[in-house]
Each structure stands twice: as C-alpha cells, then as structure tokens.
Short mmCIF file of C-alpha atoms in Angstrom, two decimals:
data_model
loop_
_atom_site.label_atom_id
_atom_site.label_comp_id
_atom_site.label_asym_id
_atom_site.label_seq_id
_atom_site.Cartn_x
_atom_site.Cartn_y
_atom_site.Cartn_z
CA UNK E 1 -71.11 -26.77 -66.11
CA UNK E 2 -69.80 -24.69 -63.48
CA UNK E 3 -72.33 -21.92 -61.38
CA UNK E 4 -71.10 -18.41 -60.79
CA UNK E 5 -70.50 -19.45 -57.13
CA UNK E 6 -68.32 -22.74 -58.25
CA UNK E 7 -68.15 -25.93 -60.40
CA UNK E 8 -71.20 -27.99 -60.59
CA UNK E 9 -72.22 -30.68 -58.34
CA UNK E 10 -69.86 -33.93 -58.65
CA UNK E 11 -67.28 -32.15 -60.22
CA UNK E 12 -63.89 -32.52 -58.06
CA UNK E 13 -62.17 -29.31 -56.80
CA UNK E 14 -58.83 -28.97 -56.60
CA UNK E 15 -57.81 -27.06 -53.52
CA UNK E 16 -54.35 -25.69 -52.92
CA UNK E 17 -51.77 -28.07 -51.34
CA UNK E 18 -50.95 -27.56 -47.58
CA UNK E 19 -47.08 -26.93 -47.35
CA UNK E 20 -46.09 -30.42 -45.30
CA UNK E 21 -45.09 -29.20 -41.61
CA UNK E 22 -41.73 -30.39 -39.86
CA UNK E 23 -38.36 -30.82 -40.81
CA UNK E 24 -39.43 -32.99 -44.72
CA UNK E 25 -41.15 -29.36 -45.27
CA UNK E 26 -39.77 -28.29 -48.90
CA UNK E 27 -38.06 -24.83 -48.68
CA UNK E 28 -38.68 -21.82 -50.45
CA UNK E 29 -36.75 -21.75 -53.16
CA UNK E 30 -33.94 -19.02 -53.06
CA UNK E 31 -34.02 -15.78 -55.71
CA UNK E 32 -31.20 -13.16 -56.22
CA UNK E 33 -32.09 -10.05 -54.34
CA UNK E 34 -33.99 -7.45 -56.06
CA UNK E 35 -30.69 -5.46 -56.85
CA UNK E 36 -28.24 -7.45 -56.09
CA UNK E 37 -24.69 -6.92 -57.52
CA UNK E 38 -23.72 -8.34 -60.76
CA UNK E 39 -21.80 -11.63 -60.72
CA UNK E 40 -18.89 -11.22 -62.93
CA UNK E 41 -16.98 -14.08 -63.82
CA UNK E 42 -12.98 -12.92 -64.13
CA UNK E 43 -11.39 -15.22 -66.97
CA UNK E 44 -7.89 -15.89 -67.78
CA UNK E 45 -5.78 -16.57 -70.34
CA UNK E 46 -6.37 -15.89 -74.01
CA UNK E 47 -9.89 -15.63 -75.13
CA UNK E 48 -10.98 -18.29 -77.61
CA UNK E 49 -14.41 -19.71 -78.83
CA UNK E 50 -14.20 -22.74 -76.53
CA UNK E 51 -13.11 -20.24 -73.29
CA UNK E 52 -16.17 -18.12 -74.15
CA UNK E 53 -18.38 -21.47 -74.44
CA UNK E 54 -16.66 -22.99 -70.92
CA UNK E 55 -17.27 -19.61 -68.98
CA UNK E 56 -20.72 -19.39 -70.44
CA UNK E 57 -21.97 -22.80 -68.99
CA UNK E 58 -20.12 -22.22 -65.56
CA UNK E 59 -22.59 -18.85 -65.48
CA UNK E 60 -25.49 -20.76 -67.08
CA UNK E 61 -25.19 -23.18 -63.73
CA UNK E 62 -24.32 -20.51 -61.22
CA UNK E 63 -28.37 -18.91 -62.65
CA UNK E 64 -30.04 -22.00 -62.42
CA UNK E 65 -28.74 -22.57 -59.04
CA UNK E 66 -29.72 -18.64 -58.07
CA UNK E 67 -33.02 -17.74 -60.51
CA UNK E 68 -32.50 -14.11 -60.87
CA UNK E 69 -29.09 -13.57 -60.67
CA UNK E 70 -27.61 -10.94 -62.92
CA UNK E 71 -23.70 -12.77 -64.22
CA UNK E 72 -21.22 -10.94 -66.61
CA UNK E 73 -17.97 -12.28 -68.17
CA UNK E 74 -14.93 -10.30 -68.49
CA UNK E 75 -11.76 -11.64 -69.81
CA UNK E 76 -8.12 -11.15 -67.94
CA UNK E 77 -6.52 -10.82 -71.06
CA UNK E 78 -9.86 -9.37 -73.30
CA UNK E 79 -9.99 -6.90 -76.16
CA UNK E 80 -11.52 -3.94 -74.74
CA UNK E 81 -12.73 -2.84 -78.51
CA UNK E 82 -14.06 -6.67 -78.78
CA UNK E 83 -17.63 -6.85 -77.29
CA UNK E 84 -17.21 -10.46 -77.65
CA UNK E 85 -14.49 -10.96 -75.31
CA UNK E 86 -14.70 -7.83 -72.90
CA UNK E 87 -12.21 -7.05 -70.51
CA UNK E 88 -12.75 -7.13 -67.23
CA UNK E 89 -12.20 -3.41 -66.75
CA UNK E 90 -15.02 -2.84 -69.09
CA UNK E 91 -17.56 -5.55 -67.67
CA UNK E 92 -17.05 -3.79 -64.49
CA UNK E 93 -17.33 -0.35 -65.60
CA UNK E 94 -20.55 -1.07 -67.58
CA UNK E 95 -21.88 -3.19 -64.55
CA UNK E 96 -21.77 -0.22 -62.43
CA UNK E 97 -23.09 2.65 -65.50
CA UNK E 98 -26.64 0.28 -65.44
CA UNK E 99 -26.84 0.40 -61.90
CA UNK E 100 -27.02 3.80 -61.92
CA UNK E 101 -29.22 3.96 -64.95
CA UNK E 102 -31.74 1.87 -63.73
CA UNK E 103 -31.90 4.03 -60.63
CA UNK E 104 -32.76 6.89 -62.31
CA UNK E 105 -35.22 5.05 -64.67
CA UNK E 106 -37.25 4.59 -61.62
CA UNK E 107 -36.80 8.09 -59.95
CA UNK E 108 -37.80 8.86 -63.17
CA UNK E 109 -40.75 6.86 -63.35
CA UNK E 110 -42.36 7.87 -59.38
CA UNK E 111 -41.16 4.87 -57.96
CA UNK E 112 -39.82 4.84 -54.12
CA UNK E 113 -36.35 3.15 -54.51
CA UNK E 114 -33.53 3.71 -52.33
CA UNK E 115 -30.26 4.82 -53.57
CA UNK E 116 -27.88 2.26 -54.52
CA UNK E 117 -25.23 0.58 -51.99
CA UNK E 118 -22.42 -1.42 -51.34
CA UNK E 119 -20.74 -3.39 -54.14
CA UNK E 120 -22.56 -2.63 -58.16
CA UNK E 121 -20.51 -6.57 -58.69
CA UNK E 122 -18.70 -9.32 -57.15
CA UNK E 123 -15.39 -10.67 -59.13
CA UNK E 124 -15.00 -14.50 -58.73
CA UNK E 125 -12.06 -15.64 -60.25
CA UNK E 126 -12.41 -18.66 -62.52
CA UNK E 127 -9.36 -20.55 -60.83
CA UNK E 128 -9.57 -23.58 -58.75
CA UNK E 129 -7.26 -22.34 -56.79
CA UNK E 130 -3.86 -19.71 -55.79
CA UNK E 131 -2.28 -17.92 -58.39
CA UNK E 132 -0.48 -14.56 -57.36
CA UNK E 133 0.25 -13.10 -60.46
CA UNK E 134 -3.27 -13.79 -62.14
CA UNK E 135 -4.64 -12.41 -58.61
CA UNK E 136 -2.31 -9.36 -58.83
CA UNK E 137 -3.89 -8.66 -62.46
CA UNK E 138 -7.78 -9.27 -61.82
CA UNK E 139 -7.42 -7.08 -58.54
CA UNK E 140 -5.66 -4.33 -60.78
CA UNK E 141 -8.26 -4.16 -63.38
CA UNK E 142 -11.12 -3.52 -60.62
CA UNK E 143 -9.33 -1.26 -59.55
CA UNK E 144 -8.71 0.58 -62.64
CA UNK E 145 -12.19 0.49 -63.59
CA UNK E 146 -13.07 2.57 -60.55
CA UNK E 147 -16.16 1.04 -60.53
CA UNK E 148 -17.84 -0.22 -56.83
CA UNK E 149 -16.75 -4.08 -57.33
CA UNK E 150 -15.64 -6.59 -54.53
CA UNK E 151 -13.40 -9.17 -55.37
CA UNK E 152 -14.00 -13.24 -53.85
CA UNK E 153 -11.48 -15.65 -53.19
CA UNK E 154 -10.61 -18.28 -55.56
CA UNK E 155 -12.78 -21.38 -55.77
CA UNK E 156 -10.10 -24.39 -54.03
CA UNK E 157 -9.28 -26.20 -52.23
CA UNK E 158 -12.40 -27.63 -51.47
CA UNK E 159 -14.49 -31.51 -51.16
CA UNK E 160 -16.49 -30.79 -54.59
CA UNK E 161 -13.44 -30.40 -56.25
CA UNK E 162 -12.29 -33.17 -55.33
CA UNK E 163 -15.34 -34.74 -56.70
CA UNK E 164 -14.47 -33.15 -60.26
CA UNK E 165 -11.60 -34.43 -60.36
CA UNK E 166 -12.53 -37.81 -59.68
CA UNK E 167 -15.19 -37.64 -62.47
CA UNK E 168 -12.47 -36.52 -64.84
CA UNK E 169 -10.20 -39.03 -63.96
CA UNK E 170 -12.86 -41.97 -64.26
CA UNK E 171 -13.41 -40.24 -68.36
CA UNK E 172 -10.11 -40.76 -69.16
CA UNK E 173 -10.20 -44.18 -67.45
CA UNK E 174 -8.49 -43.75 -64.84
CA UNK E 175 -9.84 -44.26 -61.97
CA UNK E 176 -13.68 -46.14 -61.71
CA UNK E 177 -16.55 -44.66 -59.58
CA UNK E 178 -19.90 -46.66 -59.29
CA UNK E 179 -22.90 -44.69 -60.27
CA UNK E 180 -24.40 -43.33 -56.82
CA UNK E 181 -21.66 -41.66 -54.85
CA UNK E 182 -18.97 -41.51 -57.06
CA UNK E 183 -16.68 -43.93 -54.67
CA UNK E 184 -14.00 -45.80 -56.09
CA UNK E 185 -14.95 -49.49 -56.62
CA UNK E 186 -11.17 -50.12 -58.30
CA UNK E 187 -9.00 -47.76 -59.53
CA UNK E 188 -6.56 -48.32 -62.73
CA UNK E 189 -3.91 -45.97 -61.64
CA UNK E 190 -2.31 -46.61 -58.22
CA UNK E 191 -0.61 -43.26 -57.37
CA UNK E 192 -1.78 -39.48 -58.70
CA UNK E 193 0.19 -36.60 -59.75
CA UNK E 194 -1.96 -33.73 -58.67
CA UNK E 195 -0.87 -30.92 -61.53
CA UNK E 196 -1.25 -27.06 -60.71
CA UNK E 197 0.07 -23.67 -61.80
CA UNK E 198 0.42 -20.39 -59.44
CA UNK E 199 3.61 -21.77 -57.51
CA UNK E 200 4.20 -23.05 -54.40
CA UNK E 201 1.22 -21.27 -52.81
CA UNK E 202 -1.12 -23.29 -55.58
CA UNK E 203 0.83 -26.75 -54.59
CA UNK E 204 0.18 -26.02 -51.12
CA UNK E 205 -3.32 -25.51 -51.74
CA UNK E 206 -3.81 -28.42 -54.66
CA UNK E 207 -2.64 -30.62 -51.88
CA UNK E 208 -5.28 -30.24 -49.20
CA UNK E 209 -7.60 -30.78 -52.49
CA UNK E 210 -5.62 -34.16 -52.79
CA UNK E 211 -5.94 -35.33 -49.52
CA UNK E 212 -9.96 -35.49 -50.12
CA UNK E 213 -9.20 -36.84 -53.48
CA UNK E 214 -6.81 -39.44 -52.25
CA UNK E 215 -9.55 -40.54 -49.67
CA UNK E 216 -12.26 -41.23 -52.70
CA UNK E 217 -9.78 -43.07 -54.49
CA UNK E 218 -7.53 -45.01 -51.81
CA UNK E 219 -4.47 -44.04 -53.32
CA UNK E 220 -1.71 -41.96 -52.83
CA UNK E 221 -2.17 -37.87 -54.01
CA UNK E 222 0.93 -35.42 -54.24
CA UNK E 223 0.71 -32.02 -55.89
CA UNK E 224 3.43 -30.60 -58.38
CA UNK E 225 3.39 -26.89 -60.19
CA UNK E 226 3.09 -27.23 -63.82
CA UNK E 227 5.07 -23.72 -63.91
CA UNK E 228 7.89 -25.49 -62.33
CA UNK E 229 10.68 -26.80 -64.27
CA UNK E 230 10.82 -30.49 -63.17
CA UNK E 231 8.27 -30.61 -60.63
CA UNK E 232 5.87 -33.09 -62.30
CA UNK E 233 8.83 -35.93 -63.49
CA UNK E 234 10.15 -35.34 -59.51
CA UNK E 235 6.89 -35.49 -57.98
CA UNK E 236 6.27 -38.85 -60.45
CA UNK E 237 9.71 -40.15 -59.14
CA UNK E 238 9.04 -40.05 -55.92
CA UNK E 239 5.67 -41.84 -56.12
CA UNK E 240 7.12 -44.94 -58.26
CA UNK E 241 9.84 -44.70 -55.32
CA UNK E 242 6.85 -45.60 -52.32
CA UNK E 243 5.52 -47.96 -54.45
CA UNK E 244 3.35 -46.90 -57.14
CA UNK E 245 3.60 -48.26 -60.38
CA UNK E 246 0.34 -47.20 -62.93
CA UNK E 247 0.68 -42.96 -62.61
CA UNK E 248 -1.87 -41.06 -63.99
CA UNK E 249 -1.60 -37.20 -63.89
CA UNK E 250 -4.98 -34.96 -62.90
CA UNK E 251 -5.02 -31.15 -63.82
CA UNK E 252 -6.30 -29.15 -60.81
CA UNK E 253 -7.01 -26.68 -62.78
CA UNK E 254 -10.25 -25.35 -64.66
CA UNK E 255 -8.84 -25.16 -67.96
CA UNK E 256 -8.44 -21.42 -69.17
CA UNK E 257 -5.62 -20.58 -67.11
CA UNK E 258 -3.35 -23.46 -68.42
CA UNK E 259 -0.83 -22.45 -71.06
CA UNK E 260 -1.26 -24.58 -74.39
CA UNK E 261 0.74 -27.46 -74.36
CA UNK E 262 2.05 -27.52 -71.17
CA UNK E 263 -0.04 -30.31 -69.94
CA UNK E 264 1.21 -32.61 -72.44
CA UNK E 265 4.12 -31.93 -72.04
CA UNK E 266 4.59 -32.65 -68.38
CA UNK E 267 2.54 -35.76 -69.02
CA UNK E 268 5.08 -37.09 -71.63
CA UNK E 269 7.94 -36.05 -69.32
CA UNK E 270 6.24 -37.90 -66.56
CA UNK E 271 5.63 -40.74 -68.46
CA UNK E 272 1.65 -41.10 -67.22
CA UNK E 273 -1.37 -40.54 -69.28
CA UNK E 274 -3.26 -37.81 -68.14
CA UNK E 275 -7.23 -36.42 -67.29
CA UNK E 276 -8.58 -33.55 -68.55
CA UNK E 277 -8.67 -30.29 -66.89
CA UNK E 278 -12.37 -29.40 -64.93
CA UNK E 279 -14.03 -27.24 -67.20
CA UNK E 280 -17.81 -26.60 -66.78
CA UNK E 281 -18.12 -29.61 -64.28
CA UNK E 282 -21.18 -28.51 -62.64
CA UNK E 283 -19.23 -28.22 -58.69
CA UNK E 284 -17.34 -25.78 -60.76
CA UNK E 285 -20.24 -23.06 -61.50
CA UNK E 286 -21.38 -23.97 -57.62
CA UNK E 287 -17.92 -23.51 -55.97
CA UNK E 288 -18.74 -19.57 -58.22
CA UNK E 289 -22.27 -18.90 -56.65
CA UNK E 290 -20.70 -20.32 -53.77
CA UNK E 291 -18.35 -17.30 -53.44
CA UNK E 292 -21.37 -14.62 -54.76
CA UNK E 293 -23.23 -15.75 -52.12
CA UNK E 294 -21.10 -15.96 -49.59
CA UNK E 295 -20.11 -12.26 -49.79
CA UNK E 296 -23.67 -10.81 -49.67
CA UNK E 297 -24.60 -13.04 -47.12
CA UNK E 298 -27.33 -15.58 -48.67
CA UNK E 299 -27.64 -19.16 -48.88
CA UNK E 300 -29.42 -20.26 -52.02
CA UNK E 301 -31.08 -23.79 -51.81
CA UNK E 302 -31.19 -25.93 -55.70
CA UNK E 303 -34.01 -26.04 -56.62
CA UNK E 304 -36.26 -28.83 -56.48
CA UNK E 305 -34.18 -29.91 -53.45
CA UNK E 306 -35.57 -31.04 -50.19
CA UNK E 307 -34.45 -30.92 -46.67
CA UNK E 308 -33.72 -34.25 -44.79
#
C-alpha cells in the first residue's frame, strides 16, 4: 500500500527515462506550428469518388508525417456549389475566412494573440511533375480567390519518385525488387518507356526522374509525353532499336491528371504492357509535406524515427 510520501517499501518505482545523450539521442518529434497555414492540396482533372479517396490518403500521410497540420482539398476542375468536391477558389477563400475567425474568437475571449501573417495556405499541386497549362489554372484560381495563399512547386523530379515507380512497376510484374531496399535483383522488362503529360517541359523533367530510376533497375529509361501524338510508339522504337526487346511502359504521373484512356491507349500503340500510375504511394504524400514545409521553413522528422 502506498504512504502519502510514496509507494511502500519493496515496491519498484518507476522513474522517468533519461533522454540518451549523443548523436543515437531520439529527436523531438516535429508538430505544425501553432497557426500555421493550411495545406491545401490542388487536384486536377475531373472529380470522382476514387480522386476524392486518392487525395484523401496523400493528406492522411502528409498529417501523420506533421501531427497538427491543418490540410484542405480543392479540386482544379470542382463544383463550387458541391461541398464534396470544392474548388480550389473556395478551399482557399474559406481557408483564409477561419483564420480570421479564429483570431477574433480569441480577441474575443482575452487572449494575447498576435495578428495574423504571411500566407492563411500553401497550394501544392498534386502533379509529379511540369505541366503549364494545369499550372496556369491552379495559379489563376488563387488568385481569384483573393485570399493570402502561396503556391509550391510541383512534386518531381525527385529520388523517391523514382522509388514509386519502381514499386509500381514490380506490381504489375515488371520489374523485381528484394524486400529491404527495393534494388533490382532481375528485372522482366529490359528497356522503360517513361510516360508523362505537360509537354516537353514534363519530358524534360520525367527524364532526370528516369535517370535515378534507370540506376535502380539497370536498364535503359527514356521519357515520352502522353499528350504527344506519337511520342510513346517513337520513344518505344527507338529503344527496341539499342537493343531492348521486353518494353514495359511506367506512368510518371500521380493518376488524377491523366485523361481516361489515354494510357491504354499509348500502351497498345506501343505494344508494352504497362504499370499503374503512383497514386497514394506513401513518397507521394511526403514529396507534399515536403513542399509545405519547405516554404515555411521547418523540417519535420517521422515519427518514431531515430537519428544515426
């Protein structure tokens, strides 16, 4: 039975745990700034069920990377009378209205809080990587919300998606990865068509992406434009023409900005089977934070990780 002053005798007492010293220490892990800006996700193409459900789990792992963080969706090509797909004028716009509002809740309630600044959200684009006239569109509707938003760069090229699409490409079986670094053991197709829509910009950019990919898998990586009559078959030719024989065709592209059917179809005109696009692979809602973060000037740390 424990005394007023402590457990009884023999009892054991659990004392708080030291933080380890040195460089093994584990950090503190990371929250979103007490008012930071929204993160809203900008998502195009035509808002559907499964869009909704993809841009929901990219957000779901862009919060559980950053506990605290205050995420939004609005839709390129939203219904603005829809509150289930919202455009992105309207996200923005209602962002900034609860800034303010929660300002004056706590003027109102005798609280010291200093007047909002700086950005009420930061636009990410949900596109792997250049597209000019989706760009064009997303940086119009922030700027016909006149609301206080800053908008990111897109998410590519960069190594993790890479990684993404390697996954993708081992799902459809094409390509094999062993289970602890995702390196190549043997691959089933010898030569990858890199697919990508936004023009030659997005080719240019889808390529640099390739190179890392071409290094995980040992084979040779060219980018075509989806949006560009002939590119894909032209881009195949030319790899069967150095050499490669077993094609396979990998979407560098998240999903929602890919125009039904045109992946098939530049598969069947290729002649390759084909991956599927990168969805909600988790790099995907990282490569978002990623951006968030990078414009308010944090570094969040997952959680549960350790430095080495």
């Amino acid at each position: 039975m424990s005394s007023p002053t402590g457990p009884a005798s023999g009892l054991p007492v659990r004392m708080p745990r030291p933080r380890q010293p040195g460089r093994h220490r584990r950090p503190e892990p990371v929250v979103a700034p007490e008012g930071a800006p929204t993160l809203v996700l900008a998502v195009p193409g035509t808002p559907s069920s499964a869009i909704r459900g993809l841009a929901e789990e990219v957000v779901s792992i862009a919060r559980s990377e950053l506990p605290g963080l205050e995420a939004a969706i609005g839709y390129v090509d939203g219904d603005g009378g829809d509150a289930e797909y919202p455009t992105l004028g309207s996200v923005l716009t209602g962002s900034a209205a609860l800034r303010e509002e929660r300002y004056e809740l706590a003027k109102a309630a005798g609280r010291e809080v200093a007047e909002p600044e700086g950005p009420a959200s930061v636009v990410v684009p949900l596109l792997a990587g250049p597209n000019g006239a989706l760009i064009r569109r997303i940086r119009q509707a922030v700027l016909d919300s006149r609301a206080t938003a800053e908008l990111t760069d897109v998410l590519g090229p960069h190594p993790l998606l890479a990684e993404a699409l390697h996954v993708r490409l081992s799902e459809a079986g094409l390509a094999r990865a062993d289970r602890a670094r995702l390196f190549t053991v043997a691959t089933a197709a010898d030569g990858i068509v890199l697919a990508t829509v936004g023009g030659e910009e997005a080719v240019q950019a889808a390529g640099i992406t390739g190179m890392l990919l071409a290094a995980r898998l040992a084979v040779p990586v060219m980018a075509a434009a989806l949006d560009q009559d002939g590119s894909i078959a032209a881009t195949a030719e030319e790899l069967r023409a150095s050499g490669s024989s077993q094609l396979a065709l990998a979407p560098c592209l998240v999903g929602p900005e890919l125009p039904e059917g045109l992946l098939a179809a530049a598969a069947a005109e290729a002649g390759c089977p084909v991956a599927e696009p990168l969805g909600a692979y988790p790099t995907i809602g990282k490569l978002v934070l990623s951006q968030y973060t990078t414009t308010l000037g944090i570094s969040p740390q997952p959680q549960g990780a350790q430095s080495r």
